[in-house]
């Protein structure tokens, strides 16, 4: 089989004809029930979830009131990508989202890669939301006096890693009472869990429960899913408006000073977490075949969802940072926290209930998206035919929906929330990058039938080079130290927690003796606490570096340097190299500015994720390539057509 066959493309005309032939091939049509209002509601259902109920707290703590600019930046990046999605959705109004669009723009191999990445995005996204829902649900039960054992409300990895860290900190002198709430919960879950030999049975059973419930609803039909989603959206929008209406009377404008306490770096610190708050609008595009007028309604649904959610995020962020000082908001449930702190416990309870509803609606939209991706890939022969089976009564991709339930529910019992959040983000951003690139590739093609929506054209020939030059000027004139540290791979000092948790008992004793000798003061009444002793110096970088330099332990425990430091910079180097290439491409080909900005901003957010996420994502893609060359390539309908 020739190398060129890896990039064989589907034409838009063939895709539209295939829809008409699906029924003859045994693929029944999906029911068309959705309007622009329904699509907007699905978008709000997907976006208004973990972001407004959880990650907004951490982002506000890092950036202060100026976090509103982070929401604007992220919304802008998503809007650029949404333009590209909307143009493709109008051009190719079928289920499949970025997978189908890539088949048209780049060819089969790239389409498979993006389809495989989307499978990870939706599966991991569902796992993330299920775990978050479990946290809120168990918290709600506890506030009502129902206390579940820790080992049935926590994933295995969190319990295992938390137990190790808690044990290390207690060995270094920290008492159990002075551990963080998360470490306490992990330690308790691990030590109280049933064991089989050396295996500890720790599993997040509430997460399993909500996945089974939502999967059954999605299997039952689009009408039922739509009605449930619309109802949940109305409820949580009413709750959020209530939060704003009540909270605005408790705003103290003095809390908005300083507006950006940690500068631009503080605002951008939460970029990846806040981006996760916007994930979901792209899932709307997977429902194209179930829209009454997809070419008109899909673009409208995406744009309205992003606009409405951005306004809500900004207003809520201003109210939160006005009610309490930004430094107090680094909590998992910031909305409930601020009302509890102001002794408005009835509002705190309402927020907790609405969070449970919000998380369920996000899971509903994500759980609809993945079976439709599998269905599209199956129709093209890249997955077994059964994945495209449509239920004769419910008009949903039945087999793919059931498989999705298993794929999501089993890992949700054991996986760590931080790991799955970042994996979901990198898969989504990768999809956004390719969709934006697809619009750029097709922008000058005259053989592509255009839909009712087209991204407004602005020539980027001079804009992108100017923006690159301005960025370099800022980096070397206003952020010179950080820039030079990055370029020269300057050795970095580890933080106190990293250093202390890596010590054995003998090293802990030496460190304690040294810290006492240089005048460190105990900050607790309990036994010696090395983490607190060393953390005293972290407020002043120069003083902390001097104290760490004198610690009587190996330098590998104190510093990160060389290859171990450089590997964390690889994603940013990839971004910078690609950015230079895009600058030349935009100058030579007069590329459209909006999709190009979408590509650049999404690639930048990918670069902000850790190198481990890139490694895990690459491993996932390699598994996908093995499946493609082992099954999909020879069973592709384009291959059979050529034969």
XYZ file of C-alpha atoms in Angstrom:
643
model
C 0.000 0.000 0.000
C 1.492 3.343 -1.097
C 2.581 5.958 1.405
C 0.171 8.420 -0.197
C -2.745 6.217 0.877
C -2.110 7.301 4.474
C -3.341 10.766 3.513
C -6.257 9.861 1.253
C -9.042 12.368 1.821
C -12.813 12.343 1.903
C -14.619 15.010 -0.072
C -17.465 17.026 1.382
C -19.669 15.801 -1.473
C -18.947 12.165 -0.600
C -19.679 12.771 3.090
C -23.051 14.327 2.297
C -23.887 11.449 -0.038
C -22.872 8.959 2.652
C -25.502 10.348 5.009
C -28.160 9.481 2.439
C -26.767 5.950 2.000
C -26.399 5.194 5.732
C -29.823 3.630 6.043
C -29.199 1.357 3.053
C -25.937 0.231 4.681
C -27.741 -0.684 7.899
C -27.002 2.568 9.703
C -30.303 4.132 10.637
C -30.606 7.895 10.748
C -30.353 9.740 14.034
C -33.410 11.689 15.180
C -33.340 15.454 14.403
C -34.612 17.300 17.482
C -32.159 20.121 18.265
C -32.519 23.870 17.684
C -30.082 26.747 18.249
C -31.582 27.255 21.724
C -31.024 23.581 22.599
C -27.429 23.750 21.340
C -26.768 26.888 23.385
C -28.176 25.107 26.431
C -25.918 22.085 25.769
C -22.937 24.445 25.536
C -23.822 26.153 28.822
C -24.438 22.726 30.380
C -20.926 21.650 29.367
C -19.078 24.865 30.234
C -20.752 25.957 33.482
C -19.484 23.226 35.761
C -16.123 22.658 37.412
C -14.881 26.091 36.312
C -17.409 28.230 38.135
C -17.787 25.913 41.137
C -14.144 24.906 41.693
C -11.215 26.126 39.564
C -12.322 29.771 39.742
C -11.142 29.758 43.375
C -7.557 28.684 42.661
C -7.329 31.017 39.653
C -8.598 33.961 41.745
C -6.102 33.148 44.505
C -3.220 33.268 42.002
C -4.295 36.277 39.973
C -6.440 38.344 42.330
C -9.377 40.311 40.872
C -7.383 40.588 37.622
C -8.280 36.932 37.013
C -11.125 38.360 34.903
C -8.496 39.039 32.212
C -7.576 35.349 32.286
C -11.196 34.430 31.623
C -11.270 36.950 28.771
C -8.037 35.561 27.298
C -9.240 31.968 27.513
C -12.666 32.884 26.106
C -10.943 34.672 23.234
C -8.782 31.627 22.483
C -11.834 29.357 22.586
C -13.778 31.810 20.410
C -11.051 31.682 17.760
C -11.296 27.890 17.802
C -15.107 28.094 17.838
C -15.031 30.090 14.586
C -13.058 27.252 12.992
C -15.415 24.618 14.408
C -18.437 26.598 13.251
C -17.082 26.944 9.711
C -16.397 23.207 9.470
C -19.736 22.335 11.094
C -21.512 24.491 8.527
C -19.460 22.963 5.712
C -19.721 19.321 6.882
C -22.939 19.020 8.966
C -22.392 15.465 10.230
C -21.454 13.810 13.518
C -17.724 13.423 14.011
C -16.549 16.893 15.008
C -12.821 17.507 14.466
C -12.333 13.909 13.276
C -14.529 14.401 10.210
C -13.120 17.872 9.529
C -9.550 16.513 9.583
C -10.530 13.734 7.139
C -11.474 16.469 4.646
C -8.505 18.775 5.309
C -5.541 16.469 6.002
C -6.430 12.897 5.099
C -7.031 9.567 6.789
C -3.984 9.193 9.055
C -4.382 12.660 10.609
C -8.137 12.061 10.902
C -7.460 8.826 12.800
C -4.992 10.598 15.108
C -7.461 13.375 15.921
C -10.317 10.878 16.328
C -8.194 8.860 18.737
C -7.300 12.064 20.614
C -10.995 12.981 20.836
C -11.781 9.571 22.290
C -9.290 10.377 25.050
C -10.661 13.921 25.459
C -14.225 12.810 26.039
C -13.387 9.700 28.052
C -10.916 11.523 30.306
C -13.217 14.543 30.480
C -16.056 12.310 31.649
C -13.793 10.717 34.272
C -12.728 14.165 35.505
C -16.273 15.426 35.841
C -17.450 12.195 37.489
C -14.704 12.480 40.139
C -15.550 16.158 40.740
C -19.256 15.324 40.995
C -18.408 12.636 43.556
C -16.489 15.181 45.676
C -19.387 17.622 45.712
C -21.985 14.898 46.295
C -20.164 13.374 49.265
C -19.582 16.864 50.663
C -23.322 17.521 50.401
C -24.082 14.247 52.185
C -21.654 15.127 54.987
C -23.284 18.521 55.473
C -26.540 16.586 55.959
C -24.975 14.314 58.588
C -24.346 11.303 56.286
C -20.681 10.239 56.472
C -19.467 7.681 53.918
C -16.200 5.791 54.586
C -13.254 7.597 52.978
C -12.187 4.520 51.011
C -15.413 4.445 48.946
C -15.298 8.148 48.004
C -11.694 8.512 46.836
C -9.715 7.173 43.884
C -6.878 4.686 44.430
C -4.036 6.914 43.177
C -4.972 9.890 45.345
C -5.168 7.688 48.431
C -1.878 5.907 47.679
C 0.121 9.053 46.848
C -1.464 11.021 49.693
C -0.610 8.278 52.179
C 3.055 8.317 51.084
C 3.311 12.119 51.340
C 1.503 12.201 54.697
C 3.782 9.489 56.089
C 6.892 11.357 54.908
C 5.703 14.616 56.474
C 4.832 12.931 59.786
C 8.255 11.275 59.853
C 9.791 14.733 59.452
C 7.889 15.981 62.508
C 4.521 17.248 61.230
C 1.611 16.013 63.330
C -1.473 14.451 61.767
C -3.588 17.401 62.923
C -1.363 19.822 61.002
C -1.626 17.944 57.709
C -3.768 19.484 54.965
C -7.357 18.268 54.703
C -6.578 16.440 51.464
C -3.645 14.550 52.968
C -5.698 13.671 56.042
C -8.454 12.223 53.864
C -5.950 10.235 51.771
C -4.190 8.864 54.846
C -7.504 7.843 56.433
C -8.781 6.234 53.223
C -5.604 4.157 52.826
C -5.307 3.041 56.441
C -8.999 2.156 56.897
C -9.604 0.460 53.541
C -10.173 -3.317 53.215
C -7.104 -5.193 51.984
C -6.534 -8.318 49.945
C -2.944 -9.244 50.664
C -1.019 -6.025 50.061
C -3.714 -4.555 47.801
C -5.888 -1.811 49.326
C -9.446 -1.600 48.000
C -9.973 2.139 47.506
C -12.502 3.127 44.831
C -14.698 6.129 44.056
C -18.140 4.465 44.098
C -20.259 7.668 43.827
C -18.415 8.444 40.556
C -19.399 4.993 39.279
C -23.024 5.638 40.262
C -23.382 8.927 38.355
C -21.717 7.505 35.222
C -24.162 4.572 35.131
C -27.101 6.946 35.619
C -26.022 9.412 32.907
C -25.106 6.616 30.454
C -28.591 5.145 30.839
C -30.114 8.567 30.109
C -27.945 9.126 27.016
C -28.775 5.602 25.775
C -32.488 6.294 26.210
C -32.584 9.067 23.605
C -31.675 12.585 22.480
C -35.065 14.031 23.454
C -34.682 12.792 27.017
C -31.076 14.025 27.165
C -32.093 17.409 25.758
C -34.948 17.826 28.227
C -32.768 16.814 31.191
C -29.986 19.145 30.054
C -32.323 22.110 29.556
C -33.841 21.567 33.007
C -30.440 21.383 34.717
C -29.225 24.480 32.844
C -32.228 26.503 34.010
C -31.678 25.390 37.613
C -27.980 26.204 37.749
C -28.349 29.534 35.919
C -30.985 30.542 38.482
C -28.617 29.533 41.302
C -25.696 31.462 39.812
C -27.853 34.561 39.334
C -28.975 34.183 42.964
C -25.327 33.960 44.075
C -24.537 37.154 42.154
C -27.651 38.973 43.400
C -26.973 38.143 47.068
C -23.175 38.370 46.912
C -23.103 41.840 45.328
C -24.483 43.337 48.571
C -21.464 41.958 50.487
C -18.813 43.255 48.072
C -16.128 45.406 49.702
C -14.313 47.313 46.953
C -11.196 47.499 49.160
C -10.735 43.784 48.374
C -10.128 44.738 44.721
C -6.929 46.564 45.737
C -4.391 45.590 44.541
C -6.209 44.478 41.387
C -3.334 42.333 40.080
C -1.276 41.473 43.213
C 0.965 38.955 41.435
C 1.233 40.716 38.099
C 0.796 39.134 34.672
C 2.548 35.922 35.736
C 0.028 35.470 38.550
C -2.901 35.953 36.188
C -1.510 33.511 33.607
C -0.577 30.927 36.252
C -4.069 29.421 36.140
C -4.404 29.374 32.353
C -4.668 25.594 32.023
C -7.138 25.217 34.889
C -9.354 27.995 33.548
C -9.184 26.563 30.028
C -10.635 23.354 31.425
C -13.628 25.455 32.499
C -14.388 26.181 28.828
C -14.030 22.639 27.521
C -17.321 21.366 26.199
C -18.471 23.783 23.512
C -16.805 21.564 20.885
C -19.011 18.643 22.003
C -21.922 20.513 20.428
C -20.484 19.789 16.979
C -20.890 16.024 17.509
C -24.687 16.480 17.458
C -24.740 17.886 13.900
C -26.911 15.067 12.491
C -29.446 15.608 15.266
C -29.920 19.333 14.511
C -32.899 20.612 12.565
C -30.701 23.132 10.700
C -27.049 22.377 11.562
C -25.504 24.840 9.114
C -27.333 27.743 10.738
C -27.753 26.604 14.352
C -24.365 25.039 15.191
C -22.353 28.270 14.796
C -24.995 30.216 16.746
C -25.110 27.649 19.552
C -21.319 27.637 20.022
C -20.926 31.411 20.013
C -23.834 32.144 22.344
C -22.665 29.473 24.812
C -19.157 30.989 25.022
C -20.458 34.577 25.322
C -22.988 33.793 28.061
C -20.540 31.674 30.078
C -17.749 34.263 29.842
C -20.035 36.990 31.202
C -21.060 34.708 34.076
C -17.435 33.776 34.894
C -16.302 37.425 34.965
C -19.193 38.639 37.128
C -18.806 35.735 39.579
C -15.031 36.329 39.800
C -15.564 40.017 40.618
C -18.187 39.188 43.257
C -16.005 36.506 44.885
C -12.880 38.662 45.042
C -15.015 41.530 46.375
C -16.647 39.476 49.140
C -13.361 38.156 50.590
C -9.676 38.792 50.018
C -8.348 36.937 46.964
C -5.733 35.137 49.100
C -8.454 33.163 50.916
C -10.003 31.660 47.777
C -7.619 28.746 47.208
C -10.298 26.212 48.173
C -12.142 23.487 46.271
C -15.599 25.028 46.745
C -15.091 28.824 46.580
C -18.755 29.781 46.106
C -19.892 27.811 49.143
C -16.798 28.984 51.076
C -17.454 32.726 50.768
C -21.046 32.431 51.973
C -20.047 30.126 54.820
C -17.360 32.613 55.844
C -19.952 35.399 55.922
C -22.234 33.172 58.014
C -24.807 32.757 55.219
C -25.038 29.009 55.647
C -28.370 28.755 53.804
C -26.709 30.134 50.669
C -23.769 27.773 51.154
C -26.192 24.825 51.123
C -27.933 26.069 47.969
C -24.581 26.388 46.200
C -23.630 22.821 47.182
C -26.881 21.451 45.709
C -26.459 23.458 42.490
C -22.872 22.207 42.102
C -24.118 18.609 42.096
C -26.656 19.507 39.380
C -24.044 21.443 37.367
C -21.569 18.560 37.367
C -24.269 16.111 36.250
C -25.179 18.321 33.269
C -21.527 18.568 32.179
C -21.199 14.798 32.326
C -24.367 14.447 30.238
C -22.956 16.518 27.361
C -19.542 14.825 27.441
C -21.138 11.398 27.584
C -23.115 12.212 24.436
C -20.036 13.292 22.520
C -17.828 10.210 22.635
C -20.278 7.603 21.181
C -20.878 9.897 18.211
C -17.147 10.140 17.493
C -16.910 6.335 17.567
C -19.971 6.090 15.345
C -18.389 8.356 12.714
C -15.107 6.422 12.755
C -17.008 3.139 12.465
C -18.973 4.418 9.469
C -15.659 5.035 7.715
C -14.454 1.500 8.488
C -11.774 2.623 10.955
C -13.555 0.890 13.865
C -15.699 -2.296 13.843
C -19.154 -1.846 12.303
C -21.009 -2.437 15.571
C -19.839 0.951 16.889
C -22.079 2.657 14.298
C -25.156 0.629 15.265
C -28.149 2.917 15.931
C -30.898 1.741 18.272
C -34.081 1.204 16.198
C -36.338 2.710 18.863
C -34.247 5.303 20.705
C -32.295 6.505 17.617
C -29.008 6.696 19.538
C -25.624 4.985 18.907
C -26.501 2.204 21.340
C -23.431 -0.062 21.320
C -20.978 2.861 21.398
C -22.899 4.427 24.300
C -22.667 1.254 26.391
C -18.939 0.877 25.656
C -18.450 4.534 26.636
C -20.062 3.791 30.003
C -17.553 1.003 30.684
C -14.556 2.983 29.386
C -15.383 5.895 31.693
C -16.666 4.127 34.804
C -13.782 1.723 35.430
C -10.915 4.302 35.346
C -13.024 6.750 37.399
C -12.744 4.332 40.314
C -8.952 4.535 40.417
C -7.500 7.558 38.547
C -6.192 10.806 40.050
C -8.155 14.026 39.339
C -5.119 16.204 38.521
C -3.768 13.645 36.041
C -7.037 13.245 34.167
C -7.736 17.015 34.101
C -4.450 17.769 32.348
C -4.825 14.806 29.965
C -8.287 16.032 29.012
C -6.926 19.526 28.406
C -4.066 18.403 26.155
C -6.364 16.182 24.078
C -8.858 19.005 23.634
C -6.211 21.596 22.791
C -4.672 19.218 20.237
C -8.091 18.908 18.573
C -8.510 22.697 18.568
C -5.064 23.166 16.993
C -5.835 20.768 14.134
C -9.296 22.213 13.462
C -7.832 25.733 13.237
C -5.040 24.420 10.995
C -7.664 22.679 8.836
C -9.453 25.964 8.136
C -6.106 27.508 7.140
C -5.303 24.606 4.798
C -8.696 24.848 3.077
C -9.012 28.646 3.000
C -7.960 29.001 -0.650
C -9.464 25.736 -1.961
C -12.112 26.412 -4.620
C -13.348 22.810 -4.847
C -14.845 22.804 -1.322
C -18.566 23.615 -1.033
C -19.005 26.320 1.606
C -21.750 26.360 4.224
C -23.820 29.283 5.470
C -21.095 30.354 7.943
C -17.570 31.462 7.049
C -14.931 32.880 9.378
C -14.384 36.609 8.668
C -11.110 37.051 6.760
C -8.387 39.326 8.094
C -4.946 39.058 6.486
C -2.322 37.980 9.049
C 0.669 38.699 6.793
C 1.972 41.579 8.889
C -0.024 41.123 12.106
C 1.626 37.870 13.267
C 5.238 39.031 12.623
C 4.457 42.268 14.504
C 2.974 40.326 17.453
C 6.060 38.035 17.546
C 8.403 41.053 17.550
C 6.357 42.727 20.310
C 6.484 39.532 22.376
C 10.275 39.310 22.041
C 10.649 42.992 22.984
C 8.560 42.475 26.138
C 10.421 39.269 27.079
C 13.899 40.783 26.884
C 13.092 44.258 28.232
C 10.462 43.684 30.908
C 10.901 40.030 31.832
C 14.599 39.641 31.189
C 15.582 37.453 34.171
C 12.886 34.832 33.591
C 13.640 34.842 29.848
C 17.382 34.362 30.345
C 16.794 31.679 32.993
C 14.659 29.844 30.435
C 17.194 30.168 27.611
C 20.226 29.255 29.750
C 18.435 26.505 31.705
C 19.355 28.175 34.997
C 19.283 25.839 38.032
C 16.003 26.078 40.019
C 15.595 25.718 43.794
C 13.018 23.116 44.885
C 10.208 24.265 47.155
C 10.056 23.263 50.831
C 7.456 20.506 50.422
C 9.410 18.834 47.593
C 12.625 18.877 49.620
C 11.129 17.610 52.901
C 9.062 14.778 51.366
C 12.181 13.423 49.646
C 14.212 13.023 52.874
C 14.821 9.882 54.891
C 14.947 9.939 58.725
C 18.701 10.549 58.942
C 18.544 13.424 56.457
C 15.525 14.889 58.275
C 17.490 15.012 61.532
C 20.431 16.774 59.850
C 18.111 19.326 58.214
C 16.350 20.016 61.537
C 19.643 20.587 63.365
C 20.792 22.963 60.623
C 17.547 24.978 60.568
C 17.614 25.381 64.367
C 21.243 26.515 64.147
C 20.375 29.298 61.678
C 17.517 30.548 63.871
C 14.368 28.997 62.336
C 11.368 29.335 64.636
C 8.829 26.578 65.235
C 5.402 27.656 63.969
C 3.328 24.980 65.728
C 2.934 23.794 69.281
C 3.291 20.196 68.187
C 6.474 18.279 67.573
C 9.114 19.591 65.213
C 7.735 20.325 61.715
C 10.452 20.568 59.068
C 8.113 21.733 56.316
C 6.948 24.712 58.371
C 10.478 25.487 59.517
C 11.797 25.636 55.954
C 8.682 27.302 54.511
C 9.314 30.353 56.692
C 11.971 31.500 54.228
C 10.011 31.049 50.978
C 8.519 34.552 51.073
C 11.946 36.000 50.223
C 13.577 34.297 47.238
C 17.164 35.345 48.033
C 16.970 34.323 51.698
C 15.312 31.001 50.860
C 17.988 30.218 48.249
C 20.733 30.955 50.813
C 19.147 28.688 53.453
C 18.640 25.842 50.965
C 22.241 26.180 49.784
C 23.429 25.447 53.337
C 21.246 22.369 53.917
C 23.466 19.330 54.752
C 21.943 17.097 52.040
C 22.798 16.155 48.476
C 22.312 18.896 45.832
C 20.009 16.631 43.810
C 17.459 16.970 46.631
C 17.818 20.748 46.798
C 17.935 21.739 43.137
C 16.622 20.837 39.730
C 19.073 21.349 36.909
C 20.415 19.965 33.639
C 18.256 17.493 31.723
C 15.808 16.973 34.595
C 15.027 20.722 34.427
C 15.234 21.107 30.640
C 12.665 18.342 29.988
C 9.982 20.530 31.581
C 10.780 23.254 29.039
C 10.421 21.016 25.967
C 6.709 21.865 25.400
C 7.496 25.603 25.418
C 10.415 25.099 23.000
C 8.059 23.193 20.680
C 5.624 26.121 20.857
C 8.345 28.697 20.071
C 9.707 26.718 17.102
C 6.224 26.182 15.661
C 5.417 29.865 16.222
C 8.387 30.911 14.093
C 7.258 28.489 11.356
C 3.697 29.846 11.488
C 5.029 33.398 11.188
C 6.774 32.558 7.909
C 3.706 30.618 6.667
C 1.373 33.525 7.427
C 3.654 35.966 5.603
C 3.995 33.736 2.532
C 0.372 32.566 2.204
C -1.654 35.517 3.563
C -3.320 33.256 6.121
C -6.608 34.160 7.803
C -5.915 35.821 11.171
C -8.743 34.402 13.356
C -8.021 30.652 12.904
C -4.275 31.374 13.074
C -4.726 33.140 16.434
C -6.806 30.164 17.573
C -3.995 27.789 16.614
C -1.315 29.879 18.351
C -3.251 30.479 21.578
C -4.287 26.817 21.918
C -0.743 25.630 21.217
C 0.515 28.052 23.886
C -1.872 26.571 26.441
C -0.616 23.087 25.471
C 2.919 24.327 26.158
C 1.837 25.389 29.671
C 1.006 21.754 30.519
C 3.735 19.574 32.015
C 6.017 17.444 29.884
C 4.546 14.340 31.533
C 1.193 15.116 29.986
C 2.872 15.347 26.580
C 4.545 11.983 27.233
C 1.278 10.313 28.316
C -0.519 11.836 25.339
C 2.191 10.606 22.956
C 1.909 7.088 24.419
C -1.860 7.198 23.833
C -1.304 8.248 20.202
C 1.217 5.421 19.678
C -1.369 2.888 20.899
C -3.808 4.419 18.436
C -1.325 4.111 15.561
C -0.866 0.410 16.352
C -4.628 -0.074 16.033
C -4.718 1.972 12.822
C -1.996 -0.031 11.054
C -3.283 -3.325 12.475
C -7.003 -2.909 11.675
C -8.227 0.456 10.468
C -6.011 1.034 7.430
C -7.034 -2.137 5.614
C -10.705 -1.909 6.655
C -11.103 1.739 5.711
C -13.941 2.278 3.234
C -11.613 4.471 1.176
C -9.211 1.510 0.969
C -11.996 -0.843 -0.108
C -13.112 1.725 -2.666
C -9.575 1.916 -4.106
C -9.340 -1.878 -4.190
